[in-house]
Coordinates of C-alpha atoms in Angstrom, one line a residue:
M1 CA 17.5 -7.7 -21.1
Q2 CA 17.3 -9.2 -17.6
P3 CA 13.9 -10.9 -16.6
R4 CA 11.9 -9.0 -14.3
R5 CA 12.1 -10.2 -10.7
I6 CA 8.3 -10.3 -10.6
S7 CA 6.2 -11.9 -13.2
L8 CA 2.7 -10.9 -14.2
R9 CA -0.1 -13.1 -15.7
E10 CA -3.5 -11.6 -16.3
N11 CA -6.3 -14.0 -15.3
K12 CA -8.7 -11.8 -16.5
E13 CA -8.3 -9.2 -19.1
P14 CA -10.7 -6.0 -18.7
A15 CA -12.3 -7.1 -22.2
D16 CA -15.8 -5.9 -21.2
F17 CA -15.8 -2.3 -20.2
E18 CA -19.5 -2.2 -19.8
K19 CA -19.4 -5.0 -17.2
N20 CA -15.9 -4.7 -15.7
L21 CA -14.8 -1.1 -16.3
A22 CA -10.8 -1.3 -16.6
A23 CA -10.7 -3.9 -13.9
R24 CA -8.2 -6.8 -14.0
A25 CA -7.3 -9.7 -12.2
C26 CA -3.7 -11.0 -12.1
T27 CA -1.3 -13.5 -10.6
L28 CA 2.0 -11.9 -9.5
T29 CA 4.9 -14.6 -9.0
T30 CA 7.6 -13.5 -6.4
P31 CA 10.5 -15.6 -4.8
H32 CA 8.4 -15.5 -1.6
G33 CA 4.9 -16.7 -2.9
N34 CA 2.3 -15.8 -5.5
I35 CA 0.0 -12.9 -5.0
Q36 CA -3.5 -12.8 -6.4
T37 CA -4.7 -9.3 -7.4
P38 CA -6.4 -7.0 -6.5
V39 CA -4.6 -7.1 -3.3
F40 CA -4.8 -5.3 0.0
M41 CA -1.5 -5.2 2.0
P42 CA -1.7 -4.6 5.8
V43 CA 0.8 -2.1 7.0
G44 CA 3.4 -3.2 9.5
T45 CA 5.5 0.0 9.8
A46 CA 8.0 -0.9 12.3
G47 CA 8.0 -4.6 11.7
T48 CA 4.7 -5.8 13.1
V49 CA 1.0 -5.0 12.0
K50 CA 0.0 -3.4 15.5
S51 CA -1.6 -5.9 17.8
L52 CA -1.5 -8.9 15.5
T53 CA 0.8 -12.1 15.0
P54 CA 1.9 -13.2 11.5
Q55 CA -0.3 -16.2 12.2
H56 CA -3.3 -13.8 12.6
L57 CA -2.3 -12.2 9.3
S58 CA -2.2 -15.6 7.4
D59 CA -5.4 -16.7 9.0
I60 CA -7.3 -13.6 7.4
G61 CA -5.7 -14.3 4.1
A62 CA -3.2 -11.5 3.9
Q63 CA -0.8 -12.5 1.0
I64 CA 1.7 -9.5 1.5
I65 CA 2.5 -7.1 4.2
L66 CA 4.5 -3.7 4.3
G67 CA 7.4 -2.6 6.3
N68 CA 8.7 0.9 6.4
T69 CA 12.3 1.7 5.5
Y70 CA 12.4 5.0 7.4
H71 CA 11.4 3.6 10.8
L72 CA 13.2 0.1 10.5
W73 CA 16.5 2.2 9.8
L74 CA 16.0 4.4 12.9
R75 CA 14.8 1.4 14.9
P76 CA 16.4 -1.1 15.2
G77 CA 18.9 0.1 12.7
L78 CA 20.8 -1.1 9.5
E79 CA 23.4 -3.3 11.3
T80 CA 20.8 -5.2 13.3
L81 CA 18.6 -5.7 10.3
K82 CA 21.8 -7.2 8.7
A83 CA 22.7 -9.3 11.6
V84 CA 19.2 -10.9 12.0
G85 CA 19.0 -12.0 8.4
G86 CA 16.1 -9.4 7.2
L87 CA 12.8 -8.6 8.4
R88 CA 10.9 -11.5 7.0
K89 CA 13.0 -14.1 8.9
W90 CA 13.0 -11.8 12.2
M91 CA 9.3 -11.4 12.3
N92 CA 8.6 -15.1 11.1
W93 CA 6.5 -13.8 8.2
Q94 CA 6.6 -16.4 5.4
G95 CA 4.9 -14.4 2.7
P96 CA 6.2 -11.4 0.3
L97 CA 7.1 -8.2 1.9
L98 CA 7.2 -4.8 0.4
T99 CA 8.8 -1.8 1.7
D100 CA 8.1 1.8 1.3
S101 CA 11.3 3.8 0.6
G102 CA 10.9 6.0 3.6
G103 CA 10.7 9.3 1.7
F104 CA 7.0 9.9 2.7
Q105 CA 7.8 9.6 6.4
V106 CA 10.8 11.9 5.9
F107 CA 8.6 14.5 4.4
S108 CA 5.7 14.1 6.8
L109 CA 7.2 13.2 10.2
S110 CA 10.6 15.7 10.1
K111 CA 9.8 19.4 10.9
L112 CA 13.1 20.3 9.5
R113 CA 14.3 19.1 6.1
K114 CA 16.2 20.1 3.3
I115 CA 15.9 18.4 -0.1
T116 CA 19.0 18.4 -2.4
D117 CA 19.9 16.5 -5.8
E118 CA 21.9 14.3 -3.6
G119 CA 19.1 13.4 -1.2
V120 CA 17.3 14.9 2.0
H121 CA 18.8 16.1 5.1
F122 CA 16.3 15.9 7.9
Q123 CA 15.8 15.6 11.8
S124 CA 14.9 12.0 13.4
H125 CA 11.3 12.4 14.9
I126 CA 12.5 10.1 17.9
D127 CA 15.5 12.0 19.3
G128 CA 16.0 15.0 16.9
Q129 CA 19.4 13.5 15.5
K130 CA 20.6 14.8 12.1
L131 CA 20.3 12.2 9.4
F132 CA 20.6 12.2 5.6
M133 CA 18.7 9.9 3.2
S134 CA 19.8 9.5 -0.3
P135 CA 18.5 6.9 -2.8
E136 CA 21.7 4.7 -2.2
V137 CA 20.9 4.8 1.6
S138 CA 17.2 3.9 1.1
I139 CA 18.1 1.0 -1.2
E140 CA 20.9 -0.4 1.2
V141 CA 18.3 -0.3 4.0
Q142 CA 15.7 -2.2 1.9
E143 CA 18.2 -4.8 1.0
A144 CA 19.2 -5.3 4.6
I145 CA 15.5 -5.9 5.3
E146 CA 15.5 -8.3 2.4
S147 CA 12.3 -7.0 0.9
T148 CA 10.6 -9.0 -1.8
I149 CA 9.6 -5.6 -3.3
M150 CA 11.5 -2.4 -2.8
M151 CA 10.3 1.1 -3.6
V152 CA 12.5 3.9 -5.2
L153 CA 13.0 7.2 -3.1
D154 CA 10.8 9.9 -4.2
V155 CA 9.6 13.5 -3.4
C156 CA 6.0 13.6 -2.6
P157 CA 4.5 17.0 -2.9
P158 CA 1.4 17.8 -0.9
L159 CA -1.8 19.0 -2.5
P160 CA -2.6 21.7 -3.3
S161 CA 1.0 22.4 -4.9
T162 CA 1.7 24.6 -7.9
R163 CA 2.8 23.3 -11.3
E164 CA 6.0 24.3 -10.9
E165 CA 6.5 22.7 -7.5
I166 CA 5.3 19.4 -9.0
L167 CA 7.6 19.8 -11.9
E168 CA 10.4 20.1 -9.5
A169 CA 9.4 17.3 -7.4
I170 CA 9.2 15.0 -10.5
K171 CA 12.7 16.2 -11.7
T172 CA 14.1 15.2 -8.4
S173 CA 12.2 12.1 -8.1
T174 CA 13.3 11.0 -11.7
G175 CA 17.1 11.7 -10.9
W176 CA 16.8 9.7 -7.7
A177 CA 14.8 6.7 -9.4
E178 CA 17.6 6.1 -11.9
R179 CA 20.1 6.1 -8.9
C180 CA 17.9 3.3 -7.1
L181 CA 17.8 1.3 -10.3
K182 CA 21.5 1.4 -10.9
I183 CA 22.5 0.8 -7.3
R184 CA 20.4 -2.3 -6.6
K185 CA 22.3 -5.4 -6.3
P186 CA 21.7 -8.5 -8.6
Q187 CA 20.4 -10.7 -5.8
S188 CA 18.0 -8.2 -4.2
G189 CA 14.3 -7.8 -4.3
A190 CA 12.2 -6.4 -7.1
L191 CA 12.0 -2.6 -7.5
F192 CA 9.1 -0.5 -8.4
G193 CA 9.4 3.1 -9.8
I194 CA 6.8 5.7 -8.2
V195 CA 5.0 8.1 -10.5
Q196 CA 4.4 11.7 -9.2
G197 CA 2.7 14.6 -10.6
G198 CA -0.3 15.6 -8.4
L199 CA -3.6 16.1 -10.2
E200 CA -1.7 17.2 -13.3
I201 CA -2.4 14.3 -15.8
D202 CA 0.0 15.2 -18.5
L203 CA 2.8 15.6 -15.9
R204 CA 1.6 12.0 -14.6
L205 CA 1.7 10.4 -17.9
E206 CA 5.1 11.9 -18.9
H207 CA 6.6 10.6 -15.7
M208 CA 5.2 7.3 -16.1
K209 CA 6.5 6.8 -19.6
A210 CA 10.0 8.1 -18.4
L211 CA 10.2 5.5 -15.5
Y212 CA 8.7 2.5 -17.9
E213 CA 11.6 3.4 -20.3
M214 CA 14.3 3.8 -17.6
R215 CA 17.2 1.0 -18.0
A216 CA 20.3 0.3 -16.1
S217 CA 22.8 -2.3 -16.9
D218 CA 24.5 -4.8 -14.7
S219 CA 28.1 -5.9 -14.8
A220 CA 27.7 -8.2 -18.0
G221 CA 25.9 -5.3 -19.8
N222 CA 22.4 -6.8 -19.5
E223 CA 19.8 -4.2 -19.3
Y224 CA 16.8 -4.1 -16.9
G225 CA 14.2 -1.7 -15.8
F226 CA 11.4 -1.5 -13.1
D227 CA 9.7 -4.5 -12.0
G228 CA 6.4 -2.5 -11.4
L229 CA 5.1 1.2 -11.5
A230 CA 3.5 3.0 -8.3
L231 CA 1.1 6.1 -8.3
G232 CA 2.5 8.1 -5.3
G233 CA 1.1 11.5 -4.0
F234 CA -2.5 10.6 -3.9
S235 CA -4.5 11.1 -0.8
V236 CA -2.5 14.0 0.2
G237 CA -5.0 16.7 0.5
E238 CA -7.1 16.3 -2.7
S239 CA -10.6 15.2 -2.6
P240 CA -11.7 11.5 -3.1
E241 CA -13.7 12.6 -6.2
K242 CA -10.6 14.3 -7.8
M243 CA -8.6 11.4 -7.1
A244 CA -11.2 9.1 -8.6
E245 CA -11.3 11.3 -11.7
A246 CA -7.4 11.1 -12.2
L247 CA -7.2 7.3 -11.7
K248 CA -9.9 6.7 -14.5
V249 CA -7.6 8.1 -17.0
L250 CA -4.3 7.3 -15.3
G251 CA -5.1 3.6 -14.4
P252 CA -5.9 2.1 -17.9
Q253 CA -2.7 3.8 -19.5
M254 CA -0.3 2.4 -16.9
P255 CA 1.9 -0.4 -18.5
R256 CA -0.2 -3.7 -18.8
D257 CA 2.8 -5.7 -18.5
L258 CA 3.8 -4.5 -14.7
P259 CA 2.0 -4.6 -11.4
R260 CA 0.1 -1.3 -10.7
Y261 CA 0.3 0.0 -7.0
L262 CA -1.7 2.9 -5.6
M263 CA 0.3 3.9 -2.4
G264 CA -1.4 4.9 0.9
V265 CA -5.2 4.5 -0.3
G266 CA -7.7 4.5 1.2
T267 CA -11.2 3.9 2.1
P268 CA -13.4 0.9 0.8
R269 CA -14.9 3.3 -1.7
D270 CA -11.5 4.4 -3.0
L271 CA -10.5 0.8 -3.5
L272 CA -13.5 0.2 -5.5
E273 CA -13.0 2.9 -7.5
A274 CA -9.5 2.3 -8.0
I275 CA -9.9 -1.4 -8.8
G276 CA -12.4 -0.2 -11.6
S277 CA -9.6 1.8 -13.0
G278 CA -7.1 -1.0 -13.3
I279 CA -4.9 -0.9 -10.0
D280 CA -3.8 -4.1 -8.8
M281 CA -2.2 -3.3 -5.2
F282 CA -3.2 -1.2 -2.3
D283 CA -2.0 -0.5 1.2
C284 CA -3.3 1.9 3.9
V285 CA -3.1 2.5 7.6
M286 CA -7.1 3.2 7.8
P287 CA -8.3 -0.1 8.8
T288 CA -5.7 -0.9 11.5
R289 CA -5.6 2.9 13.0
N290 CA -9.4 3.0 13.0
A291 CA -9.7 -0.4 14.5
R292 CA -7.5 0.9 17.5
N293 CA -9.7 3.9 17.7
G294 CA -13.0 2.0 17.6
T295 CA -14.2 2.6 14.1
L296 CA -15.1 -0.6 12.4
F297 CA -15.9 -1.5 8.9
T298 CA -18.9 -3.5 8.3
S299 CA -21.1 -4.8 5.4
T300 CA -23.6 -2.0 6.0
G301 CA -21.3 0.8 6.9
L302 CA -19.3 2.2 9.8
V303 CA -19.7 1.0 13.3
R304 CA -18.4 3.5 16.1
I305 CA -18.0 1.0 18.9
R306 CA -17.9 3.0 21.8
N307 CA -21.4 4.4 21.4
A308 CA -23.9 3.6 24.0
Q309 CA -26.4 1.9 21.7
Y310 CA -24.1 -1.1 21.8
A311 CA -23.8 -1.4 25.4
Q312 CA -26.0 -4.5 25.8
S313 CA -26.3 -5.5 22.3
S314 CA -25.9 -9.5 22.0
L315 CA -25.4 -9.2 18.2
P316 CA -22.3 -10.0 16.3
L317 CA -20.4 -6.7 14.9
D318 CA -21.3 -8.0 11.4
S319 CA -23.5 -10.9 10.8
S320 CA -22.5 -11.4 7.5
C321 CA -18.6 -11.6 8.3
S322 CA -16.8 -14.8 8.9
C323 CA -13.8 -13.4 10.8
Y324 CA -12.9 -14.7 14.2
T325 CA -14.2 -11.5 15.9
C326 CA -17.5 -11.6 14.4
Q327 CA -17.9 -15.4 14.9
N328 CA -17.1 -15.3 18.7
F329 CA -17.9 -11.9 20.1
S330 CA -20.9 -9.6 20.6
L331 CA -21.0 -5.8 20.0
S332 CA -21.4 -5.4 23.9
Y333 CA -18.3 -7.1 24.6
L334 CA -16.2 -5.3 22.2
R335 CA -17.5 -2.0 23.4
H336 CA -16.6 -3.0 27.0
L337 CA -12.9 -3.8 25.7
H338 CA -12.7 -0.5 24.1
M339 CA -14.3 1.5 26.9
A340 CA -11.8 -0.5 29.5
G341 CA -8.8 0.2 27.3
E342 CA -7.9 -3.4 26.9
I343 CA -5.3 -4.7 24.5
L344 CA -7.8 -7.3 23.4
A345 CA -9.8 -4.5 21.9
S346 CA -7.2 -3.5 19.5
T347 CA -6.5 -7.3 18.5
L348 CA -10.3 -8.2 17.9
S349 CA -10.8 -4.9 16.2
T350 CA -7.8 -5.1 13.8
L351 CA -8.6 -8.6 13.0
H352 CA -12.1 -7.7 11.7
N353 CA -11.1 -4.5 9.8
L354 CA -8.4 -6.2 8.0
H355 CA -10.6 -9.1 7.5
F356 CA -13.1 -6.8 5.8
Y357 CA -10.7 -5.1 3.6
I358 CA -8.8 -8.5 2.6
H359 CA -12.5 -10.1 1.9
L360 CA -13.4 -6.9 0.1
V361 CA -10.7 -7.2 -2.6
K362 CA -10.9 -11.0 -2.9
E363 CA -14.7 -10.6 -3.5
A364 CA -13.7 -7.9 -6.2
R365 CA -11.3 -10.4 -8.0
Q366 CA -14.1 -13.1 -8.1
A367 CA -16.4 -10.5 -9.4
I368 CA -13.8 -9.6 -12.3
L369 CA -13.3 -13.3 -13.1
E370 CA -17.0 -13.5 -13.5
N371 CA -17.4 -10.6 -15.5
R372 CA -19.6 -8.7 -13.0
Y373 CA -17.4 -6.1 -11.4
I374 CA -19.6 -3.1 -12.1
E375 CA -22.6 -4.9 -10.5
Y376 CA -20.5 -5.9 -7.5
K377 CA -19.2 -2.4 -7.0
A378 CA -22.6 -0.9 -7.2
Q379 CA -23.9 -3.3 -4.8
Q380 CA -21.1 -2.7 -2.3
L381 CA -21.7 1.1 -2.5
N382 CA -25.4 0.8 -1.9
N383 CA -24.8 -1.4 1.2
W384 CA -22.7 1.0 3.0
R385 CA -24.1 4.2 4.8
E386 CA -20.6 5.8 5.4
A387 CA -17.6 3.5 4.7

């Protein structure tokens, strides 16, 4: 059996459910640096976290960032990615990099698509060009990106979907996952399987077991499996309450020896619920997208910075926040930048929102280590009005 390409060590086991729920704190060891979990990963879809430099990301404590296979395949393209030596080198990011397989974007951005056992035919959202993505193509692009962590190509059914539709998505996703595992090159990054199943808990557990037990062999006959498992197909139409209920069952039953990743979720409240269910890794566009639109997360709730009440306020956005924005600028100045359409509005607001998310999970980790996660979670939820 080959060693996994990411090793996991639990720094704190969820031994006391009455104080920590199922929350755990781990260290993930990767070729590009260690990751302390729980961890929030800023989304850099096209090779950049919008309005920020890699130095900004390092300064706010980002440990790992995301790129997207679909967008990078379309622009700049496979040949350019190979020529520049991968995305980490190209964008001068020193830490680990995770890439989504591109499947979610194919299904969400393309108006015309056709799924077959071989892959998915679709039209580019940029120029309408007809394209075909297979598991093999997805892995080839991610290997050209030189991702630290790659994701399998999967089918993400929207909710609500019928049980039959979910079963069909699982069947296709399982076949694609096996092909991704087999085609991965020996020197490429880690590979995570993606568990589907909507809100059908029994189907989720069956798919999880199948992926955990899935094996491929290298040329020497050494077997290997997935380096981590992700939960896909959440926050696609179901209520936050329904998702939280499902995670309370699924999270603790995910393999303890693998990283646990909840894809594309969500609000600060969602993260705290999921951490309590034993999830390790998160990503979401919410903090960056909301920042550009003037909706900012603070320790006491949401601030909609364009509101007139902030026009002459000399107070910082969040007096308890240590980010560059809060330490140096007033609410009135941030509002002015947004009202004037200045680029700096996006930079300062994104810095703050990402700092908020990264600091939140860092504090959650410390609470887990000190055996007081339930207390921490309750305190945070009590502090927020809307977040």
